[in-house]
PDB file of C-alpha atoms in Angstrom:
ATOM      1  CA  UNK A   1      73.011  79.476  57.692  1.00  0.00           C
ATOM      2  CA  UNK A   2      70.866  78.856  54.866  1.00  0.00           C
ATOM      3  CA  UNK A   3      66.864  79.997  55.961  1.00  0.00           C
ATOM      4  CA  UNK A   4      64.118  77.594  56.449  1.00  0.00           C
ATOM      5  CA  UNK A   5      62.452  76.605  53.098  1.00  0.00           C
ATOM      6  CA  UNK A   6      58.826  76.681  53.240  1.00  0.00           C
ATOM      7  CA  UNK A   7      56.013  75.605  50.842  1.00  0.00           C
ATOM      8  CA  UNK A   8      52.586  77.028  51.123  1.00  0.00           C
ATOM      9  CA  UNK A   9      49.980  75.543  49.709  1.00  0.00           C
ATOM     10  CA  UNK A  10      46.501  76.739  49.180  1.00  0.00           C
ATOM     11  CA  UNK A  11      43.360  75.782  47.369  1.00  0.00           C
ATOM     12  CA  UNK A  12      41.145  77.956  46.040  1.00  0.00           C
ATOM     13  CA  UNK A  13      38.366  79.707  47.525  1.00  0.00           C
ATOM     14  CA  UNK A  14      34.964  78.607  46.613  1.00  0.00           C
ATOM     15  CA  UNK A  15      34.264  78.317  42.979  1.00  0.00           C
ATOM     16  CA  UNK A  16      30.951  78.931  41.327  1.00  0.00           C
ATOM     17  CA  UNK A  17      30.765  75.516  40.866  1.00  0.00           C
ATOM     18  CA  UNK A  18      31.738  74.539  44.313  1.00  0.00           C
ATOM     19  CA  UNK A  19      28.629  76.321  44.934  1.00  0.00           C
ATOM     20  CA  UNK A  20      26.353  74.634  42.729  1.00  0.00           C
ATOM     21  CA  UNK A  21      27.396  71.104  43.586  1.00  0.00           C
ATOM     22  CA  UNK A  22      28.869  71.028  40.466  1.00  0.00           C
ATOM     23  CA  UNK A  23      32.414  68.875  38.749  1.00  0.00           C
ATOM     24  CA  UNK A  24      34.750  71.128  37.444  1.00  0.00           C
ATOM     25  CA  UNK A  25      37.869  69.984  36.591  1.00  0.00           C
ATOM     26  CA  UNK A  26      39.449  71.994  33.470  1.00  0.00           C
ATOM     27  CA  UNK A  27      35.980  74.151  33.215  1.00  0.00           C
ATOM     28  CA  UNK A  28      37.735  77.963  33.858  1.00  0.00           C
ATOM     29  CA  UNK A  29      34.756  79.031  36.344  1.00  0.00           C
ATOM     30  CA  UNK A  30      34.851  82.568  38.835  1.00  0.00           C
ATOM     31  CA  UNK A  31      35.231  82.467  42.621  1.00  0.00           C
ATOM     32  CA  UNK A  32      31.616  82.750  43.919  1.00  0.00           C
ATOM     33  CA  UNK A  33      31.597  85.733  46.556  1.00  0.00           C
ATOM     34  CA  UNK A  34      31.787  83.377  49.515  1.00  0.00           C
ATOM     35  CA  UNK A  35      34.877  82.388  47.492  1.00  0.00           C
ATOM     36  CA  UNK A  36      36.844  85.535  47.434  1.00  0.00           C
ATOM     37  CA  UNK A  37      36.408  86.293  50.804  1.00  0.00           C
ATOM     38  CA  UNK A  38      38.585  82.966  52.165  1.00  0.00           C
ATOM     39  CA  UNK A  39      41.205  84.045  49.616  1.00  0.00           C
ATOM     40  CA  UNK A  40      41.087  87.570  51.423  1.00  0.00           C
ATOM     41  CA  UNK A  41      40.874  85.469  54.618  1.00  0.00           C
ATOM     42  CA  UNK A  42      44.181  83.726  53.408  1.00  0.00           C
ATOM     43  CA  UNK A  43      46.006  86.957  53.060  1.00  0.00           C
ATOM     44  CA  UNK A  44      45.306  88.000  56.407  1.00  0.00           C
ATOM     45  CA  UNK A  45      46.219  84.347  58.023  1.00  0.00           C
ATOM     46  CA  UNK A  46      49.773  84.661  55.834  1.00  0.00           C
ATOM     47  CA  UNK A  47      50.170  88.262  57.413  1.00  0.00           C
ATOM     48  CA  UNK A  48      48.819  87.010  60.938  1.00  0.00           C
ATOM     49  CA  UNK A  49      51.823  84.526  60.811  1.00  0.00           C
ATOM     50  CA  UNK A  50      54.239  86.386  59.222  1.00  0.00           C
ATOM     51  CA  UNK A  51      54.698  84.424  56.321  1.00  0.00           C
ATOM     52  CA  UNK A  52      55.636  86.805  53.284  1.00  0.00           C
ATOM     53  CA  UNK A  53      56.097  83.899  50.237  1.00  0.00           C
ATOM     54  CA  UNK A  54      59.379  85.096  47.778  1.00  0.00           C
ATOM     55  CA  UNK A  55      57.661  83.949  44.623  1.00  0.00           C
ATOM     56  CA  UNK A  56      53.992  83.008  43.538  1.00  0.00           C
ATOM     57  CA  UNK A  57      53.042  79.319  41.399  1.00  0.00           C
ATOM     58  CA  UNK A  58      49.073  79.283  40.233  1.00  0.00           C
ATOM     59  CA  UNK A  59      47.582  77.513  37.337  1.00  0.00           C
ATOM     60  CA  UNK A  60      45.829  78.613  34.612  1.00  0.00           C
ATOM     61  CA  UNK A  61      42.526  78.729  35.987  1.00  0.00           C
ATOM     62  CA  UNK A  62      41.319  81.750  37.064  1.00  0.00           C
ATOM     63  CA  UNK A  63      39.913  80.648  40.653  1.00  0.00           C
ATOM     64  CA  UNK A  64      43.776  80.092  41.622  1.00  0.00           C
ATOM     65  CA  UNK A  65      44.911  82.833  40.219  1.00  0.00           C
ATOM     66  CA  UNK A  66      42.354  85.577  41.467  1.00  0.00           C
ATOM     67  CA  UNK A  67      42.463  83.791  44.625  1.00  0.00           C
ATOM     68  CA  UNK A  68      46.471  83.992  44.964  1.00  0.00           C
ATOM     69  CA  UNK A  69      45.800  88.010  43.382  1.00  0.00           C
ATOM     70  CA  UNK A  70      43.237  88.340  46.500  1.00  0.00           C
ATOM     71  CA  UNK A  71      45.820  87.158  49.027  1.00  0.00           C
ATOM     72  CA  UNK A  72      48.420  88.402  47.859  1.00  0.00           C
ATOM     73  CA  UNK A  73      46.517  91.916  47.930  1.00  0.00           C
ATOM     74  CA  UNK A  74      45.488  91.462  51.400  1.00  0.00           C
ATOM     75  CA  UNK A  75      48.864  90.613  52.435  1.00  0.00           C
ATOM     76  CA  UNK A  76      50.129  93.857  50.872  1.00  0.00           C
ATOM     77  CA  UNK A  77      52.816  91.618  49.071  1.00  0.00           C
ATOM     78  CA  UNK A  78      52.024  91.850  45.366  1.00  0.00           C
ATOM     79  CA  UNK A  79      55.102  92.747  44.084  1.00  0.00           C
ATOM     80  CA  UNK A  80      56.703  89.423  43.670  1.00  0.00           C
ATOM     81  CA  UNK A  81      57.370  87.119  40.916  1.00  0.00           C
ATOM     82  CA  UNK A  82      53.976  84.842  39.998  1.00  0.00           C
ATOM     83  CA  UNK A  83      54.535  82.075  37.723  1.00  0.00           C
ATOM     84  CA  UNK A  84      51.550  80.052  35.651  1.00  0.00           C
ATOM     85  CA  UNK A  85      51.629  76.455  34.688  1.00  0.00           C
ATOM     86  CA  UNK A  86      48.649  74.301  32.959  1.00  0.00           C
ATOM     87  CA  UNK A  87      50.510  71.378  34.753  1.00  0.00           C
ATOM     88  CA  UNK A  88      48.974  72.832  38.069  1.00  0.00           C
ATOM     89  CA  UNK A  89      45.743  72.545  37.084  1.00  0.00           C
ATOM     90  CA  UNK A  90      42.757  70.510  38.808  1.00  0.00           C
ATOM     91  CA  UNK A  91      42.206  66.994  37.997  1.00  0.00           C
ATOM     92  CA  UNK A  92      40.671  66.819  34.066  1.00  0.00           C
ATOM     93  CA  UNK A  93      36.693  65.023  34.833  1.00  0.00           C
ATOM     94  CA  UNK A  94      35.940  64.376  31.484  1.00  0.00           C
ATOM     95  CA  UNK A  95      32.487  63.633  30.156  1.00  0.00           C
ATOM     96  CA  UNK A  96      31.406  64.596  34.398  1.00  0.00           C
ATOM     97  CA  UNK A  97      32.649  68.386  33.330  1.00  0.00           C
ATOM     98  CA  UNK A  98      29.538  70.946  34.393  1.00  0.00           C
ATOM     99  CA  UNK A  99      27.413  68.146  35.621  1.00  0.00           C
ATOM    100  CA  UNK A 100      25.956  67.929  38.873  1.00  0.00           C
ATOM    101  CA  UNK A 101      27.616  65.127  41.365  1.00  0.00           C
ATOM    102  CA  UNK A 102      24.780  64.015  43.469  1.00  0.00           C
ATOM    103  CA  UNK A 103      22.960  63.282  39.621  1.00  0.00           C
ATOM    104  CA  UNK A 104      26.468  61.529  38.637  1.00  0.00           C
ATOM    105  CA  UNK A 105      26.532  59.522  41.921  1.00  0.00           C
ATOM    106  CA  UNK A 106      23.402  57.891  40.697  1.00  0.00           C
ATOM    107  CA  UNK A 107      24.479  56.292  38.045  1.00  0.00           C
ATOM    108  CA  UNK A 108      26.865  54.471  39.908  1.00  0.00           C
ATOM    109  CA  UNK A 109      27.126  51.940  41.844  1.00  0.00           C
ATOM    110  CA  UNK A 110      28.697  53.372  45.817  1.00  0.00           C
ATOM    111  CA  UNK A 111      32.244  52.062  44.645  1.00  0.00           C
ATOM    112  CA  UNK A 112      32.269  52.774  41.008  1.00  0.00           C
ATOM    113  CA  UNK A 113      31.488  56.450  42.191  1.00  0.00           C
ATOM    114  CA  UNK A 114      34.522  56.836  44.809  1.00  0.00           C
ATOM    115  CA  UNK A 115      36.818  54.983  42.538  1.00  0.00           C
ATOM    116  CA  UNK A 116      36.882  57.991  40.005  1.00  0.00           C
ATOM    117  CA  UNK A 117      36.156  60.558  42.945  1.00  0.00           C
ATOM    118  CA  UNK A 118      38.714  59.458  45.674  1.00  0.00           C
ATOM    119  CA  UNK A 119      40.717  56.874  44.184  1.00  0.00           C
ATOM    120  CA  UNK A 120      44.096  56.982  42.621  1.00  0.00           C
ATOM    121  CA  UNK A 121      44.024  55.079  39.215  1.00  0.00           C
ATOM    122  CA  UNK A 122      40.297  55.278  37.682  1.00  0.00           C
ATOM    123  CA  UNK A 123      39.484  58.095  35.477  1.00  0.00           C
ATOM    124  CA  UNK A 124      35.990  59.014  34.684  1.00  0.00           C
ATOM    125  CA  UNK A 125      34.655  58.806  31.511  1.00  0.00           C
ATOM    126  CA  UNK A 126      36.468  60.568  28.680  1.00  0.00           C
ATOM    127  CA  UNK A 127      35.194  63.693  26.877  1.00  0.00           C
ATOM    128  CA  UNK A 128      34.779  62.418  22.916  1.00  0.00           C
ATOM    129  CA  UNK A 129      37.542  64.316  20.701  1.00  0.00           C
ATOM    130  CA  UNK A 130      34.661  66.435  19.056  1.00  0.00           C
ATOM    131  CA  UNK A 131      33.066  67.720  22.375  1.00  0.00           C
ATOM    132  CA  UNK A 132      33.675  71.491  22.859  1.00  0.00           C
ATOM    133  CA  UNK A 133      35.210  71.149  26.410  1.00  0.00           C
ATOM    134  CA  UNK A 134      38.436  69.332  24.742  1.00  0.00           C
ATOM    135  CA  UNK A 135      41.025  72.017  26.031  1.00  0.00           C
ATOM    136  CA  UNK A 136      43.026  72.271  22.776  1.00  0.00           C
ATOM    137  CA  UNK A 137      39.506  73.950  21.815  1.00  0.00           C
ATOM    138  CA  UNK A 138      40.647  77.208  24.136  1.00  0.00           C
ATOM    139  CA  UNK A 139      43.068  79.621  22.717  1.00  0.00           C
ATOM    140  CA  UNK A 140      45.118  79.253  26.389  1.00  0.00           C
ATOM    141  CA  UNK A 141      46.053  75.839  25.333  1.00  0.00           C
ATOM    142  CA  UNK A 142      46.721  76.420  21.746  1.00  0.00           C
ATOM    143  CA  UNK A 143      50.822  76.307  22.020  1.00  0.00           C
ATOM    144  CA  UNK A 144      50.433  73.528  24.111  1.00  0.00           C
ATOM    145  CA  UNK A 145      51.323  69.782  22.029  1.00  0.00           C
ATOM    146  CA  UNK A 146      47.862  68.277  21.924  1.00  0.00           C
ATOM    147  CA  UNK A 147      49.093  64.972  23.008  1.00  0.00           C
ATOM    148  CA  UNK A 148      49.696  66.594  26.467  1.00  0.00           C
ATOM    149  CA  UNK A 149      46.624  67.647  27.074  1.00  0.00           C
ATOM    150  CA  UNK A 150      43.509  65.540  28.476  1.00  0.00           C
ATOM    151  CA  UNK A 151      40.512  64.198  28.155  1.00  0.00           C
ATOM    152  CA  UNK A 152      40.027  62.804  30.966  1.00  0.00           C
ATOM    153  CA  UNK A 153      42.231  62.057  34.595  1.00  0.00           C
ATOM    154  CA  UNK A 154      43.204  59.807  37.232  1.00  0.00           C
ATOM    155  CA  UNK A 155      44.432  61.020  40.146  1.00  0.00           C
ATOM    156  CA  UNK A 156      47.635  59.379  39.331  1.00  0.00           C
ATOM    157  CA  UNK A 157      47.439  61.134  35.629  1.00  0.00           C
ATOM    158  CA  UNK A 158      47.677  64.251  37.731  1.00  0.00           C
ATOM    159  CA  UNK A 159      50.041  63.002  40.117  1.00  0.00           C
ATOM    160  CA  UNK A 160      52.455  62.800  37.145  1.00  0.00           C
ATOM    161  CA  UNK A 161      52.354  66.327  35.613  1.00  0.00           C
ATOM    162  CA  UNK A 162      52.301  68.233  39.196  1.00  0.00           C
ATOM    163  CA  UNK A 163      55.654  66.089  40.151  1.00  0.00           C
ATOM    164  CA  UNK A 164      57.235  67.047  37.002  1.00  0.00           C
ATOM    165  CA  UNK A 165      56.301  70.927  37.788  1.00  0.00           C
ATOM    166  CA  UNK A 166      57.555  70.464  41.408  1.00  0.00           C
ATOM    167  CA  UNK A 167      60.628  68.917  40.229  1.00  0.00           C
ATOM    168  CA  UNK A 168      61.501  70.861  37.270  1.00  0.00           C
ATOM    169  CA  UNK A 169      60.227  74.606  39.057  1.00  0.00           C
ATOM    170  CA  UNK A 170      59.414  74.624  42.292  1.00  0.00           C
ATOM    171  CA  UNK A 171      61.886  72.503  44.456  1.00  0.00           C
ATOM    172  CA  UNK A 172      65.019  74.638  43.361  1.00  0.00           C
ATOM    173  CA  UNK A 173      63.102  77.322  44.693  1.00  0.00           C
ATOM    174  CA  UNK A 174      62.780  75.832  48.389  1.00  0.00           C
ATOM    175  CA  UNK A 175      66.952  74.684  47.842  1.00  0.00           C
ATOM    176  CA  UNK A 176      67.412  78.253  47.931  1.00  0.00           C
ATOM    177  CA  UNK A 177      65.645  78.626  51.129  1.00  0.00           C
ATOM    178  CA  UNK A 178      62.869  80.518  49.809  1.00  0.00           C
ATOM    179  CA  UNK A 179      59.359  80.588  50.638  1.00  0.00           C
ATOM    180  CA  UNK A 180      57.095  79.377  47.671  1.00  0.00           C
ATOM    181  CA  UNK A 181      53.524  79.712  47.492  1.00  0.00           C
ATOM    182  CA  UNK A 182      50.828  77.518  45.456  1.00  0.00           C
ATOM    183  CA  UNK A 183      47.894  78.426  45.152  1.00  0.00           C
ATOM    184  CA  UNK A 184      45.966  75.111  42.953  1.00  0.00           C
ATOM    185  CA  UNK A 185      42.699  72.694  43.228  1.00  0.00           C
ATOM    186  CA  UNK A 186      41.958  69.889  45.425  1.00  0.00           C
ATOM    187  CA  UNK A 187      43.107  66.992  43.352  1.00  0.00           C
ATOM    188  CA  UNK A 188      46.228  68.981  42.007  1.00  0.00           C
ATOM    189  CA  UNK A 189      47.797  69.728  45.657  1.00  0.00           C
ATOM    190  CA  UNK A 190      46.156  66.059  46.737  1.00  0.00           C
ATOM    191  CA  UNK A 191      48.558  64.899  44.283  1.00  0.00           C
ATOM    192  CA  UNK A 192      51.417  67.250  45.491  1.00  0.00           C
ATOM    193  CA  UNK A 193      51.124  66.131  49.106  1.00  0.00           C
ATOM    194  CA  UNK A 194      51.103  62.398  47.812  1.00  0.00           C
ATOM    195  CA  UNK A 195      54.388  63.374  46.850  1.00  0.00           C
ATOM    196  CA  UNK A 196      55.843  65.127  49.573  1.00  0.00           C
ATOM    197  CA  UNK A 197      54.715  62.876  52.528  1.00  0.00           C
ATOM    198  CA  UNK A 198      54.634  59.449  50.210  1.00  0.00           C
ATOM    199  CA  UNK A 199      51.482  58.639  50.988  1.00  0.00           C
ATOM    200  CA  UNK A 200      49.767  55.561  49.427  1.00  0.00           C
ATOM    201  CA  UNK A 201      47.314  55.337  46.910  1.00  0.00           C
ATOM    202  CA  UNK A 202      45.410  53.282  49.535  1.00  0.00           C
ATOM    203  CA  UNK A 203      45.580  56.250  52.272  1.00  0.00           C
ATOM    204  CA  UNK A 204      45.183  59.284  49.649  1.00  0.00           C
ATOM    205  CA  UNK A 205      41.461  58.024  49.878  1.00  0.00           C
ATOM    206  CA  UNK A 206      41.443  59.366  53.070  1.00  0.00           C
ATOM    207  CA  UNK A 207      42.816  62.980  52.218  1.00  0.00           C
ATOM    208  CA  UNK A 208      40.475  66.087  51.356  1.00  0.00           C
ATOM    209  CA  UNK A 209      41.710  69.426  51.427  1.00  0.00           C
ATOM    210  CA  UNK A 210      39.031  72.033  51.351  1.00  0.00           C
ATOM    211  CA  UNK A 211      38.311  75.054  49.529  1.00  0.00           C
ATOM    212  CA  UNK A 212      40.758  78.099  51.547  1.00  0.00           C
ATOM    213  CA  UNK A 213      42.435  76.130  53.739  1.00  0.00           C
ATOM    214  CA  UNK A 214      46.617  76.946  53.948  1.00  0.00           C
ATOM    215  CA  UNK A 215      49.157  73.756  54.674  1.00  0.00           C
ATOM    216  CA  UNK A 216      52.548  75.272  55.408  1.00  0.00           C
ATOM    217  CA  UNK A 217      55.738  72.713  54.989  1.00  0.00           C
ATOM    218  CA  UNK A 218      58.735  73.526  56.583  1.00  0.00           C
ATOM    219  CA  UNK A 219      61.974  72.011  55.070  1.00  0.00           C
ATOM    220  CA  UNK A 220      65.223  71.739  56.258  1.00  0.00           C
ATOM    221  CA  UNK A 221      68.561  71.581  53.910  1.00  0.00           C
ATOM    222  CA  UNK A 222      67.852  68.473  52.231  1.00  0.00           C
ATOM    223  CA  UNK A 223      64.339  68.947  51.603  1.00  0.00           C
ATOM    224  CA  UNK A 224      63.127  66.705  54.330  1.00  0.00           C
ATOM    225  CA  UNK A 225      59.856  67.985  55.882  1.00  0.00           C
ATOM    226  CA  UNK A 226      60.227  68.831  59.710  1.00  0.00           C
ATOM    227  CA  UNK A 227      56.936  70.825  60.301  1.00  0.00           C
ATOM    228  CA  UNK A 228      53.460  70.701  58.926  1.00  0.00           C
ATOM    229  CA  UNK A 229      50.756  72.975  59.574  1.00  0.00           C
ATOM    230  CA  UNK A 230      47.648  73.774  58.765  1.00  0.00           C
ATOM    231  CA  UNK A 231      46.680  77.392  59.613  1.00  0.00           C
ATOM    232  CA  UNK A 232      43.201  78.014  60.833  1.00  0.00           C
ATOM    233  CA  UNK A 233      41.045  81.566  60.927  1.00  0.00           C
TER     234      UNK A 233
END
């Protein structure tokens, strides 16, 4: 018998940002202290539960990958395979990069504001082609075809390029039976749930996933989720 596939998903610890009430989106900010100690606390909820991942997905931003480095330490499980995509990155915010939500929020009316925030097909403003935050501006992105790179995101923009990733990487991983971790951002693995339980751009409004917290799928062999969870310290 072929072993249960499972798919771990975690977001970050607490970002310097996250801290400071801040939008970060592409913006390749540290884990604050508070941060790196629910990535330690993630490793020792994996190990609580026995859950020893066979390979490792982060993006390219350094809170998900220090905080999958921090878990994975804690776990005493560092030897395996980690693989990096940009296409796992958080949500692109534009011209709201660095800036400070509650001043964003008002200069917006209540719905204009949770459109771009926790709706599905509203972007926020663009960054202009000359700003300095335009990722093909960071020699990470260089190799990367600057028409695939963005200004600016919807949640369905995102949607898009974490499918593809899950598609094209991840879900022959989990046909093998293997466990895969991710460790991402809020609006990439909102995006990545969307997917996997096909939930509506109406009810995706409704879904938060906060910084540390671990949602373990279960799959059986046709990929079909039969278990959530979400594991709690």
């Amino acid at each position: 018998m072929m072993r249960e596939a499972r798919l771990i998903l975690v977001r970050h610890g607490e970002s310097l940002y996250n801290k400071q009430n801040l939008f970060t989106g592409w913006s390749d900010v540290e884990l604050s202290e508070h941060g790196k100690e629910e990535a330690r606390e993630v490793g020792k909820l994996l190990s609580y539960h026995k859950l020893y991942p066979d390979i490792c997905y982060t993006s390219w931003l350094k809170r998900a990958i220090h905080t999958a480095q921090l878990a994975l330490s804690e776990l005493e499980w560092e030897h395996i395979d980690v693989k990096r995509s940009y296409r796992l990155n958080e949500r692109h915010y534009g011209a709201w990069q660095g800036k400070n939500k509650d001043m964003i929020k008002q200069e917006y009316t209540k719905e204009e504001f949770l459109a771009v925030r926790r709706g599905y097909d509203t972007p926020p403003p663009s960054l202009d082609e000359s700003d300095e935050r335009v990722p093909w501006r960071e020699k990470k992105y260089a190799k990367i075809p600057k028409e695939l790179l963005p200004r600016s995101e919807s949640l369905k923009d995102t949607k898009q390029r974490v499918e593809e990733y899950y598609k094209m990487e991840i879900e022959s991983q989990l046909k093998e039976g293997n466990t895969a971790l991710i460790s991402a951002h809020g609006n990439s693995l909102r995006a990545l749930v969307m997917h996997l339980e096909q939930i509506s751009k109406e009810e995706v409004v409704n879904l938060e996933i906060p910084t540390g917290e671990i949602i373990v799928y279960t799959f059986d062999d046709r990929l079909k989720i039969i278990k959530k969870e979400v594991l709690l310290g």
